[in-house]
Amino acid sequence: MTLRAWVDERLPVADVVEALRHKTVPHHRYSVWYYFGGATLFLFGIQVGTGALLLLYYRPSATEAYESVQFIVTRVPFGWLVRSIHAWSANLMVATAFAHLFSVLFLHAYRRPRELTWMSGVVLLLLTLAFGFTGYLLPWNTISFFATRVGTDIAATVPMIGDGLVRFLRGGNDVSGATLTRLFGFHVAILPAIATALIGLHLLLVQRHGMSVPPSIERLDADHPRAVRAMPFLPHFLLRDLFAWTAVLAVLAALATFYPWELGDKADRFAAAPAGIRPEWYFLWAFETLKYVPPEVAGINGELLAVAFMTAGAVAALVLPFIAGRTSASRRLVVGIGLAALVFMAAMTLLALRGAAL
Amino acid sequence: MASDLEKRGGRRSVLNWLLGVCGGGVLGSIFYPVVRYLAPPDIPEAATLSVTAGSAKALLPNTGRVVPFGSHPAIVLRTPSGELRAFSATCTHLDCTVQYRPDLQRIWCACHNGEYDLNGRNVAGPPPRPLETFDVNVKDDEIAISRRS
């Protein structure tokens, strides 16, 4: 009995290959955006791999965390590379996830019957940000310490449950060793478990419904047949996907090697927040917005207003497929709001970067 | 016959109800401890009333230093006119630790550009409240700061 026959008798490999042989992916002028989801998945895989490696040396306590990361980057062979890849890959993953979300938004791929694909995607983006936030504190350096104090204190603005929420996030009243172990637990166990389940669902739904063809291309196809061609998944799309992954890997390797992620100084609870302190680039727009919000707006706490506004934005994004109309006018509205959000975030980020440069 | 069926339906709904209650009880007994476990226990902290904050002579006019006050930071500063003052160093905006800015002659928070004057009053940027003021005493060149009673 050949090995192949032995496997075929036990696992449905042949069925899966047969199904993939018949699978096609629409090919048109916007299909380049299809690759960002795959790139995000690839980077997630890298995070799991490098994260597991970091766990072998990392120690999650306020007295040892900084020293253990220092040990990883200075003493462990290639430790600097593993940590640098983990940090850079996290940043690239946030970037590709945002690109994926906005391309899906602008190409209207959230429409029926892909509502659940969209919603699981929005939650996965929020989880990616949560991964970033929880992982940021783990080296226990000055910047991450104050970023975590600010970030968790924002939760205190929530009416009624604010204080309880802060205690839940911090594992106490202040950012301390208890916060470190707590965020470590979120980062390496709870968030990965939820993310893995949701990624499974997301991929299953993508398989089930196939790639969405944007309405504009659908209309074009009706007038000029062959505006959309069917590309075989095997091997054409898969090879292109692999090519995209290789390109991402090349960028990642270059960044990680030539710009190793810095460790900074060990967190000191009794030192002043250093000048020029700011969070990671993907939280900069929110950070800058908080700077401009006055303490009180019409008798309401300014922070609360800003937090409520951002929460409303996230909720609106989550339920978008159910609130967006089906007419082309309402699709234009979705594109307009999406663009406005993008421009606002970009402008706030630029302002924050300019402020830091001054 | 009909009454038999009714009886059976009645019995079934009672059984379903019982099953539901038991299932709810099982789920509750799993999730209640988990939720309680997630909320960190209150660890009472000995209230700090007074700490020493280093040499008074070493603190030159128009400078400040951050010192531990129990588990929280405090800032002690000497005004340009030579007066010693102390405040809580926790920014009332989002919990960052403030510092003294000689060029502004103000207490400044690096996180969101909040400013307090030399009396700890929030005067610029997002801070919503003034900093808590501590009493300052000097004995044998040793600064002592204490919470106002």
Short mmCIF file of C-alpha atoms in Angstrom, two decimals:
data_model
loop_
_atom_site.label_atom_id
_atom_site.label_comp_id
_atom_site.label_asym_id
_atom_site.label_seq_id
_atom_site.Cartn_x
_atom_site.Cartn_y
_atom_site.Cartn_z
CA MET A 1 0.00 0.00 0.00
CA THR A 2 1.44 3.36 -0.95
CA LEU A 3 1.63 6.09 1.62
CA ARG A 4 -0.86 8.13 -0.35
CA ALA A 5 -3.38 5.32 -0.40
CA TRP A 6 -2.84 4.77 3.33
CA VAL A 7 -3.52 8.45 4.05
CA ASP A 8 -6.48 8.62 1.65
CA GLU A 9 -8.15 5.73 3.44
CA ARG A 10 -7.98 7.62 6.74
CA LEU A 11 -8.14 11.34 5.94
CA PRO A 12 -10.25 13.18 3.35
CA VAL A 13 -7.18 14.72 1.69
CA ALA A 14 -8.24 13.73 -1.83
CA ASP A 15 -11.71 15.25 -1.30
CA VAL A 16 -10.22 18.53 -0.13
CA VAL A 17 -7.77 18.67 -3.07
CA GLU A 18 -10.61 17.84 -5.46
CA ALA A 19 -12.75 20.64 -4.00
CA LEU A 20 -9.86 23.12 -4.22
CA ARG A 21 -9.28 22.10 -7.85
CA HIS A 22 -12.75 23.37 -8.70
CA LYS A 23 -12.50 26.50 -6.57
CA THR A 24 -12.04 29.74 -8.48
CA VAL A 25 -11.36 33.28 -7.37
CA PRO A 26 -12.77 36.27 -9.29
CA HIS A 27 -10.07 38.23 -11.05
CA HIS A 28 -10.61 41.91 -11.86
CA ARG A 29 -8.92 45.25 -11.44
CA TYR A 30 -9.42 45.40 -7.65
CA SER A 31 -8.46 41.81 -6.86
CA VAL A 32 -5.09 42.91 -5.47
CA TRP A 33 -7.00 43.81 -2.27
CA TYR A 34 -7.89 40.15 -1.78
CA TYR A 35 -4.33 39.47 -0.64
CA PHE A 36 -4.39 41.62 2.50
CA GLY A 37 -6.48 39.13 4.47
CA GLY A 38 -4.00 36.37 3.62
CA ALA A 39 -1.07 38.61 4.57
CA THR A 40 -2.70 39.31 7.96
CA LEU A 41 -3.16 35.58 8.52
CA PHE A 42 0.47 34.96 7.58
CA LEU A 43 1.64 37.59 10.08
CA PHE A 44 -0.60 36.06 12.75
CA GLY A 45 1.17 32.75 12.14
CA ILE A 46 4.52 34.48 12.61
CA GLN A 47 3.26 36.00 15.86
CA VAL A 48 2.26 32.57 17.18
CA GLY A 49 5.67 31.12 16.25
CA THR A 50 7.87 33.93 17.56
CA GLY A 51 5.60 34.40 20.59
CA ALA A 52 6.09 30.74 21.53
CA LEU A 53 9.86 31.20 21.23
CA LEU A 54 9.83 34.32 23.42
CA LEU A 55 7.84 32.42 26.07
CA LEU A 56 10.79 30.06 26.59
CA TYR A 57 12.83 32.85 28.20
CA TYR A 58 10.33 35.56 29.20
CA ARG A 59 9.41 35.94 32.90
CA PRO A 60 6.16 37.78 33.64
CA SER A 61 6.93 39.65 36.85
CA ALA A 62 7.66 43.30 37.55
CA THR A 63 11.08 42.48 38.97
CA GLU A 64 12.19 40.13 36.20
CA ALA A 65 10.32 40.99 33.00
CA TYR A 66 12.65 43.76 31.82
CA GLU A 67 15.77 41.75 32.67
CA SER A 68 14.45 38.64 30.92
CA VAL A 69 13.76 40.60 27.71
CA GLN A 70 17.21 42.16 28.06
CA PHE A 71 18.60 38.64 28.39
CA ILE A 72 16.71 37.56 25.26
CA VAL A 73 18.04 40.43 23.14
CA THR A 74 21.62 40.46 24.46
CA ARG A 75 22.51 36.88 25.43
CA VAL A 76 20.22 34.38 23.73
CA PRO A 77 21.52 33.53 20.21
CA PHE A 78 19.26 35.31 17.70
CA GLY A 79 17.08 36.45 20.59
CA TRP A 80 17.24 40.03 19.27
CA LEU A 81 15.96 38.77 15.92
CA VAL A 82 13.07 36.78 17.39
CA ARG A 83 11.94 39.72 19.54
CA SER A 84 12.42 42.21 16.73
CA ILE A 85 10.39 40.06 14.34
CA HIS A 86 7.63 39.68 16.96
CA ALA A 87 7.45 43.46 17.49
CA TRP A 88 7.66 44.41 13.80
CA SER A 89 5.28 41.67 12.73
CA ALA A 90 2.75 42.94 15.29
CA ASN A 91 2.94 46.40 13.71
CA LEU A 92 2.71 45.07 10.16
CA MET A 93 -0.22 42.89 11.20
CA VAL A 94 -2.13 45.91 12.50
CA ALA A 95 -1.35 47.70 9.20
CA THR A 96 -2.47 44.80 6.97
CA ALA A 97 -5.56 44.21 9.12
CA PHE A 98 -6.54 47.89 8.75
CA ALA A 99 -5.84 47.76 4.98
CA HIS A 100 -7.97 44.61 4.76
CA LEU A 101 -10.85 46.16 6.70
CA PHE A 102 -10.89 49.40 4.72
CA SER A 103 -10.58 47.60 1.35
CA VAL A 104 -13.50 45.35 2.29
CA LEU A 105 -15.42 48.47 3.32
CA PHE A 106 -14.69 50.43 0.14
CA LEU A 107 -15.39 47.39 -2.10
CA HIS A 108 -18.67 46.71 -0.20
CA ALA A 109 -17.81 43.09 0.53
CA TYR A 110 -19.77 43.28 3.82
CA ARG A 111 -23.08 42.93 1.90
CA ARG A 112 -25.43 39.99 2.27
CA PRO A 113 -24.64 37.09 2.75
CA ARG A 114 -21.25 38.08 4.20
CA GLU A 115 -22.49 39.93 7.31
CA LEU A 116 -20.93 37.42 9.72
CA THR A 117 -17.63 37.44 7.82
CA TRP A 118 -17.51 41.22 8.23
CA MET A 119 -18.49 41.14 11.91
CA SER A 120 -15.95 38.45 12.79
CA GLY A 121 -13.38 40.54 10.90
CA VAL A 122 -14.17 43.70 12.88
CA VAL A 123 -13.88 41.76 16.15
CA LEU A 124 -10.59 40.27 14.92
CA LEU A 125 -9.25 43.78 14.23
CA LEU A 126 -10.23 44.84 17.76
CA LEU A 127 -8.53 41.69 19.08
CA THR A 128 -5.41 42.60 17.10
CA LEU A 129 -5.39 46.00 18.83
CA ALA A 130 -5.93 44.25 22.19
CA PHE A 131 -2.96 42.00 21.40
CA GLY A 132 -0.92 45.14 20.71
CA PHE A 133 -2.04 46.84 23.91
CA THR A 134 -1.46 43.83 26.18
CA GLY A 135 1.85 42.90 24.57
CA TYR A 136 3.16 46.46 24.83
CA LEU A 137 3.51 46.33 28.63
CA LEU A 138 5.30 42.97 28.75
CA PRO A 139 8.90 44.31 28.43
CA TRP A 140 8.07 46.52 31.46
CA ASN A 141 9.81 49.63 30.11
CA THR A 142 9.04 53.28 30.90
CA ILE A 143 7.05 54.02 27.77
CA SER A 144 4.90 50.92 28.01
CA PHE A 145 4.32 51.52 31.72
CA PHE A 146 2.87 55.00 31.20
CA ALA A 147 1.04 53.97 28.02
CA THR A 148 -0.67 51.25 30.05
CA ARG A 149 -1.51 53.65 32.88
CA VAL A 150 -3.13 56.06 30.43
CA GLY A 151 -4.77 53.31 28.38
CA THR A 152 -6.33 51.57 31.36
CA ASP A 153 -7.33 54.84 33.03
CA ILE A 154 -9.42 55.72 29.98
CA ALA A 155 -11.74 52.90 31.07
CA ALA A 156 -12.42 54.85 34.28
CA THR A 157 -14.47 57.36 32.28
CA VAL A 158 -17.16 54.74 31.63
CA PRO A 159 -20.11 55.67 33.87
CA MET A 160 -21.03 53.33 36.77
CA ILE A 161 -18.66 50.44 36.04
CA GLY A 162 -15.56 52.53 35.18
CA ASP A 163 -13.65 51.94 38.41
CA GLY A 164 -14.43 48.21 38.41
CA LEU A 165 -13.29 48.00 34.80
CA VAL A 166 -9.97 49.69 35.61
CA ARG A 167 -9.41 47.27 38.50
CA PHE A 168 -10.27 44.36 36.24
CA LEU A 169 -7.73 45.52 33.63
CA ARG A 170 -5.01 46.41 36.14
CA GLY A 171 -5.52 43.59 38.61
CA GLY A 172 -5.56 46.27 41.31
CA ASN A 173 -5.88 50.01 41.70
CA ASP A 174 -2.56 50.82 40.05
CA VAL A 175 -0.44 49.52 37.20
CA SER A 176 1.85 47.07 39.00
CA GLY A 177 3.24 43.55 38.82
CA ALA A 178 -0.35 42.33 39.07
CA THR A 179 -1.15 44.21 35.85
CA LEU A 180 1.80 42.60 34.14
CA THR A 181 0.75 39.03 34.94
CA ARG A 182 -2.83 39.83 34.03
CA LEU A 183 -2.02 41.36 30.64
CA PHE A 184 0.44 38.52 30.06
CA GLY A 185 -2.38 36.03 30.62
CA PHE A 186 -4.62 37.92 28.21
CA HIS A 187 -1.82 38.18 25.65
CA VAL A 188 -0.67 34.57 25.58
CA ALA A 189 -3.76 32.56 26.52
CA ILE A 190 -7.14 34.28 26.46
CA LEU A 191 -6.77 36.46 23.36
CA PRO A 192 -5.07 33.72 21.28
CA ALA A 193 -7.85 31.26 22.15
CA ILE A 194 -10.58 33.69 21.09
CA ALA A 195 -8.64 34.85 18.02
CA THR A 196 -7.95 31.30 16.82
CA ALA A 197 -11.63 30.36 17.08
CA LEU A 198 -12.71 33.53 15.28
CA ILE A 199 -10.08 33.13 12.54
CA GLY A 200 -11.40 29.59 12.00
CA LEU A 201 -14.94 30.94 11.64
CA HIS A 202 -13.77 33.80 9.40
CA LEU A 203 -11.91 31.44 7.04
CA LEU A 204 -14.79 28.98 7.00
CA LEU A 205 -17.14 31.79 5.97
CA VAL A 206 -14.72 33.01 3.29
CA GLN A 207 -14.67 29.45 1.91
CA ARG A 208 -18.43 29.17 2.12
CA HIS A 209 -19.26 32.42 0.31
CA GLY A 210 -16.18 32.91 -1.88
CA MET A 211 -14.63 36.28 -2.64
CA SER A 212 -17.05 39.17 -3.04
CA VAL A 213 -17.11 41.00 -6.37
CA PRO A 214 -17.54 44.78 -5.89
CA PRO A 215 -20.85 46.21 -7.20
CA SER A 216 -19.06 48.48 -9.69
CA ILE A 217 -17.28 45.48 -11.22
CA GLU A 218 -20.54 43.51 -11.25
CA ARG A 219 -22.17 46.30 -13.27
CA LEU A 220 -19.17 46.50 -15.58
CA ASP A 221 -19.35 42.76 -16.11
CA ALA A 222 -22.98 43.03 -17.16
CA ASP A 223 -22.07 45.55 -19.89
CA HIS A 224 -18.72 44.12 -20.93
CA PRO A 225 -18.49 40.42 -20.36
CA ARG A 226 -15.06 39.26 -19.21
CA ALA A 227 -14.56 42.24 -16.87
CA VAL A 228 -14.45 39.53 -14.21
CA ARG A 229 -12.50 36.40 -15.02
CA ALA A 230 -12.36 33.28 -12.90
CA MET A 231 -8.89 32.47 -11.65
CA PRO A 232 -8.32 28.86 -10.54
CA PHE A 233 -7.46 28.74 -6.83
CA LEU A 234 -5.03 25.89 -7.50
CA PRO A 235 -2.37 26.75 -8.41
CA HIS A 236 -2.81 30.34 -9.68
CA PHE A 237 -4.29 32.12 -6.67
CA LEU A 238 -2.33 30.06 -4.16
CA LEU A 239 0.96 30.87 -5.89
CA ARG A 240 0.10 34.56 -5.95
CA ASP A 241 -0.81 34.36 -2.27
CA LEU A 242 2.53 32.69 -1.54
CA PHE A 243 4.27 35.42 -3.52
CA ALA A 244 2.53 38.06 -1.39
CA TRP A 245 3.60 36.20 1.77
CA THR A 246 7.19 36.08 0.55
CA ALA A 247 7.10 39.83 -0.08
CA VAL A 248 5.72 40.43 3.44
CA LEU A 249 8.42 38.17 4.88
CA ALA A 250 11.11 40.11 3.00
CA VAL A 251 9.84 43.44 4.33
CA LEU A 252 9.56 41.99 7.84
CA ALA A 253 13.06 40.50 7.79
CA ALA A 254 14.55 43.77 6.51
CA LEU A 255 12.79 45.86 9.17
CA ALA A 256 13.63 43.44 11.99
CA THR A 257 17.28 43.24 10.99
CA PHE A 258 18.07 46.84 10.12
CA TYR A 259 15.80 48.47 12.70
CA PRO A 260 15.89 46.14 15.73
CA TRP A 261 13.07 46.96 18.14
CA GLU A 262 14.36 49.01 21.06
CA LEU A 263 13.92 47.98 24.66
CA GLY A 264 14.19 51.41 26.33
CA ASP A 265 14.62 51.93 30.09
CA LYS A 266 13.13 49.80 32.83
CA ALA A 267 9.84 51.15 34.17
CA ASP A 268 10.16 53.20 37.34
CA ARG A 269 6.92 53.76 39.21
CA PHE A 270 8.31 56.85 40.88
CA ALA A 271 9.78 58.63 37.87
CA ALA A 272 8.00 61.35 35.92
CA ALA A 273 6.58 60.41 32.53
CA PRO A 274 9.38 61.27 30.08
CA ALA A 275 8.88 64.05 27.53
CA GLY A 276 7.86 62.86 24.06
CA ILE A 277 5.95 59.91 25.46
CA ARG A 278 3.39 58.45 23.09
CA PRO A 279 1.73 55.14 22.29
CA GLU A 280 2.25 52.91 19.26
CA TRP A 281 1.40 54.53 15.91
CA TYR A 282 -1.95 52.77 15.63
CA PHE A 283 -3.20 54.39 18.84
CA LEU A 284 -1.68 57.80 18.04
CA TRP A 285 -4.87 59.20 16.49
CA ALA A 286 -6.84 58.40 19.66
CA PHE A 287 -4.00 59.76 21.85
CA GLU A 288 -3.88 63.02 19.87
CA THR A 289 -7.67 63.36 19.96
CA LEU A 290 -7.60 63.08 23.77
CA LYS A 291 -5.12 66.00 23.87
CA TYR A 292 -7.59 68.31 22.14
CA VAL A 293 -10.66 67.32 24.12
CA PRO A 294 -11.32 69.97 26.81
CA PRO A 295 -12.00 68.72 30.37
CA GLU A 296 -15.67 69.54 29.99
CA VAL A 297 -17.98 69.96 27.01
CA ALA A 298 -21.40 71.43 27.88
CA GLY A 299 -21.15 70.07 31.42
CA ILE A 300 -20.19 66.56 30.27
CA ASN A 301 -16.76 65.06 30.98
CA GLY A 302 -14.75 65.59 27.77
CA GLU A 303 -13.02 62.23 27.98
CA LEU A 304 -16.31 60.44 28.39
CA LEU A 305 -17.55 62.19 25.25
CA ALA A 306 -14.45 61.16 23.27
CA VAL A 307 -14.64 57.58 24.53
CA ALA A 308 -18.37 57.42 23.77
CA PHE A 309 -17.70 58.76 20.27
CA MET A 310 -15.01 56.14 19.57
CA THR A 311 -17.15 53.34 21.02
CA ALA A 312 -20.06 54.45 18.84
CA GLY A 313 -17.73 54.32 15.83
CA ALA A 314 -16.64 50.76 16.68
CA VAL A 315 -20.25 49.63 17.23
CA ALA A 316 -21.33 51.26 13.95
CA ALA A 317 -18.49 49.44 12.16
CA LEU A 318 -19.57 46.15 13.72
CA VAL A 319 -23.21 46.38 12.63
CA LEU A 320 -22.47 48.11 9.31
CA PRO A 321 -23.96 45.32 7.12
CA PHE A 322 -27.31 45.77 8.87
CA ILE A 323 -27.45 49.57 8.79
CA ALA A 324 -26.00 50.17 5.30
CA GLY A 325 -28.72 50.48 2.65
CA ARG A 326 -28.68 48.56 -0.62
CA THR A 327 -28.89 51.48 -3.03
CA SER A 328 -25.84 52.90 -4.75
CA ALA A 329 -26.49 56.22 -2.95
CA SER A 330 -26.18 54.52 0.44
CA ARG A 331 -23.02 52.76 -0.75
CA ARG A 332 -21.58 56.16 -1.63
CA LEU A 333 -22.49 57.30 1.89
CA VAL A 334 -20.59 54.33 3.37
CA VAL A 335 -17.54 55.20 1.26
CA GLY A 336 -17.83 58.86 2.33
CA ILE A 337 -18.00 58.02 6.03
CA GLY A 338 -15.18 55.49 5.67
CA LEU A 339 -13.02 58.08 3.90
CA ALA A 340 -13.84 60.71 6.54
CA ALA A 341 -12.80 58.29 9.31
CA LEU A 342 -9.60 57.47 7.44
CA VAL A 343 -8.76 61.14 6.85
CA PHE A 344 -9.49 62.00 10.50
CA MET A 345 -7.26 59.19 11.77
CA ALA A 346 -4.48 60.08 9.31
CA ALA A 347 -4.65 63.80 10.18
CA MET A 348 -4.56 63.13 13.94
CA THR A 349 -1.65 60.72 13.49
CA LEU A 350 0.28 63.32 11.46
CA LEU A 351 -0.43 65.98 14.10
CA ALA A 352 0.89 63.66 16.81
CA LEU A 353 4.02 62.89 14.80
CA ARG A 354 4.57 66.59 14.07
CA GLY A 355 4.14 67.41 17.76
CA ALA A 356 6.76 64.81 18.63
CA ALA A 357 9.17 66.22 16.06
CA LEU A 358 8.95 69.78 17.42
CA MET B 1 -56.73 9.91 26.26
CA ALA B 2 -56.71 13.64 25.80
CA SER B 3 -56.20 14.17 29.48
CA ASP B 4 -53.39 11.62 29.34
CA LEU B 5 -51.64 13.62 26.59
CA GLU B 6 -52.20 16.83 28.48
CA LYS B 7 -50.80 15.20 31.56
CA ARG B 8 -47.79 14.05 29.55
CA GLY B 9 -47.33 17.53 28.07
CA GLY B 10 -47.60 18.96 31.55
CA ARG B 11 -45.10 16.48 32.84
CA ARG B 12 -42.79 17.24 29.96
CA SER B 13 -42.89 20.97 30.59
CA VAL B 14 -42.18 20.38 34.28
CA LEU B 15 -39.23 18.18 33.34
CA ASN B 16 -38.00 20.77 30.84
CA TRP B 17 -38.31 23.42 33.50
CA LEU B 18 -36.39 21.30 36.00
CA LEU B 19 -33.72 20.56 33.40
CA GLY B 20 -33.48 24.25 32.60
CA VAL B 21 -33.14 25.19 36.26
CA CYS B 22 -30.48 22.53 36.81
CA GLY B 23 -28.62 23.57 33.63
CA GLY B 24 -28.79 27.21 34.71
CA GLY B 25 -27.52 26.19 38.14
CA VAL B 26 -24.59 24.31 36.62
CA LEU B 27 -23.70 27.22 34.31
CA GLY B 28 -24.08 29.68 37.19
CA SER B 29 -21.85 27.62 39.46
CA ILE B 30 -19.22 27.61 36.72
CA PHE B 31 -19.36 31.25 35.67
CA TYR B 32 -19.99 32.92 39.04
CA PRO B 33 -16.63 31.82 40.50
CA VAL B 34 -14.89 32.73 37.20
CA VAL B 35 -16.35 36.25 37.22
CA ARG B 36 -15.49 36.68 40.91
CA TYR B 37 -12.00 35.30 40.25
CA LEU B 38 -11.41 37.92 37.55
CA ALA B 39 -12.06 40.82 39.92
CA PRO B 40 -8.86 41.33 41.94
CA PRO B 41 -9.24 41.21 45.73
CA ASP B 42 -8.94 44.45 47.66
CA ILE B 43 -5.58 44.67 49.36
CA PRO B 44 -5.88 47.34 52.03
CA GLU B 45 -2.96 49.68 51.86
CA ALA B 46 -1.54 51.31 54.93
CA ALA B 47 -2.44 54.98 54.47
CA THR B 48 0.75 56.96 54.03
CA LEU B 49 0.60 60.18 56.00
CA SER B 50 4.13 61.47 55.73
CA VAL B 51 7.38 60.68 53.91
CA THR B 52 10.82 62.21 53.71
CA ALA B 53 11.77 63.67 50.36
CA GLY B 54 15.52 64.22 50.45
CA SER B 55 17.73 67.19 51.12
CA ALA B 56 16.22 70.67 51.06
CA LYS B 57 19.48 72.38 50.12
CA ALA B 58 19.97 70.12 47.11
CA LEU B 59 16.63 71.25 45.71
CA LEU B 60 17.56 74.47 43.91
CA PRO B 61 15.07 77.22 43.08
CA ASN B 62 13.02 76.54 39.94
CA THR B 63 13.57 72.75 40.12
CA GLY B 64 11.53 69.80 41.33
CA ARG B 65 11.85 66.10 42.10
CA VAL B 66 9.48 63.14 42.09
CA VAL B 67 9.53 61.00 45.24
CA PRO B 68 7.55 57.96 46.43
CA PHE B 69 4.62 58.77 48.69
CA GLY B 70 3.54 55.30 49.80
CA SER B 71 2.78 53.49 46.57
CA HIS B 72 2.09 56.72 44.69
CA PRO B 73 4.45 59.38 43.33
CA ALA B 74 4.60 62.88 44.81
CA ILE B 75 6.40 65.93 43.45
CA VAL B 76 8.29 68.36 45.65
CA LEU B 77 9.51 71.59 44.08
CA ARG B 78 11.18 74.85 44.95
CA THR B 79 9.56 77.87 43.34
CA PRO B 80 11.74 80.52 41.64
CA SER B 81 11.18 82.66 44.76
CA GLY B 82 12.60 79.86 46.92
CA GLU B 83 9.46 78.44 48.52
CA LEU B 84 9.08 74.65 48.93
CA ARG B 85 5.84 73.04 47.80
CA ALA B 86 4.63 69.46 47.37
CA PHE B 87 1.77 67.88 45.48
CA SER B 88 0.57 64.49 44.39
CA ALA B 89 2.47 63.73 41.16
CA THR B 90 -0.37 61.76 39.60
CA CYS B 91 -1.92 63.79 36.79
CA THR B 92 -5.66 64.15 37.30
CA HIS B 93 -6.22 63.61 33.58
CA LEU B 94 -5.16 60.01 32.87
CA ASP B 95 -2.87 58.96 35.70
CA CYS B 96 0.55 59.84 34.23
CA THR B 97 3.31 61.13 36.50
CA VAL B 98 3.93 64.87 36.22
CA GLN B 99 7.29 66.71 36.32
CA TYR B 100 8.55 70.23 36.97
CA ARG B 101 9.29 72.32 33.86
CA PRO B 102 11.75 75.12 34.75
CA ASP B 103 11.26 76.82 31.35
CA LEU B 104 7.50 77.10 31.91
CA GLN B 105 7.78 77.50 35.69
CA ARG B 106 4.92 75.05 35.87
CA ILE B 107 4.20 71.43 36.68
CA TRP B 108 3.84 69.63 33.36
CA CYS B 109 2.51 66.25 32.27
CA ALA B 110 4.35 64.79 29.27
CA CYS B 111 1.53 62.44 28.30
CA HIS B 112 -1.09 64.90 27.07
CA ASN B 113 0.58 68.26 27.63
CA GLY B 114 -1.36 69.15 30.78
CA GLU B 115 -0.07 72.06 32.89
CA TYR B 116 -0.51 73.03 36.55
CA ASP B 117 0.67 76.25 38.16
CA LEU B 118 2.89 76.40 41.23
CA ASN B 119 -0.19 76.01 43.45
CA GLY B 120 -1.10 72.75 41.71
CA ARG B 121 -4.06 74.31 39.90
CA ASN B 122 -4.83 72.85 36.45
CA VAL B 123 -4.24 75.81 34.14
CA ALA B 124 -3.75 74.38 30.64
CA GLY B 125 -4.43 71.22 28.67
CA PRO B 126 -6.84 68.43 29.52
CA PRO B 127 -6.45 67.94 33.34
CA PRO B 128 -9.90 68.29 34.94
CA ARG B 129 -8.87 68.90 38.58
CA PRO B 130 -5.97 70.44 40.55
CA LEU B 131 -3.27 68.21 42.06
CA GLU B 132 -3.68 67.26 45.72
CA THR B 133 -1.52 69.59 47.84
CA PHE B 134 0.75 68.20 50.55
CA ASP B 135 2.24 70.03 53.53
CA VAL B 136 5.99 70.59 53.47
CA ASN B 137 8.24 70.83 56.52
CA VAL B 138 11.99 70.98 56.72
CA LYS B 139 13.92 69.60 59.66
CA ASP B 140 17.71 69.42 59.66
CA ASP B 141 17.78 69.91 55.87
CA GLU B 142 15.45 66.92 55.44
CA ILE B 143 12.22 67.68 53.56
CA ALA B 144 9.14 65.98 55.03
CA ILE B 145 5.91 66.02 53.10
CA SER B 146 2.63 65.02 54.62
CA ARG B 147 -1.00 64.66 53.64
CA ARG B 148 -3.21 67.48 54.87
CA SER B 149 -5.48 66.31 57.59
#
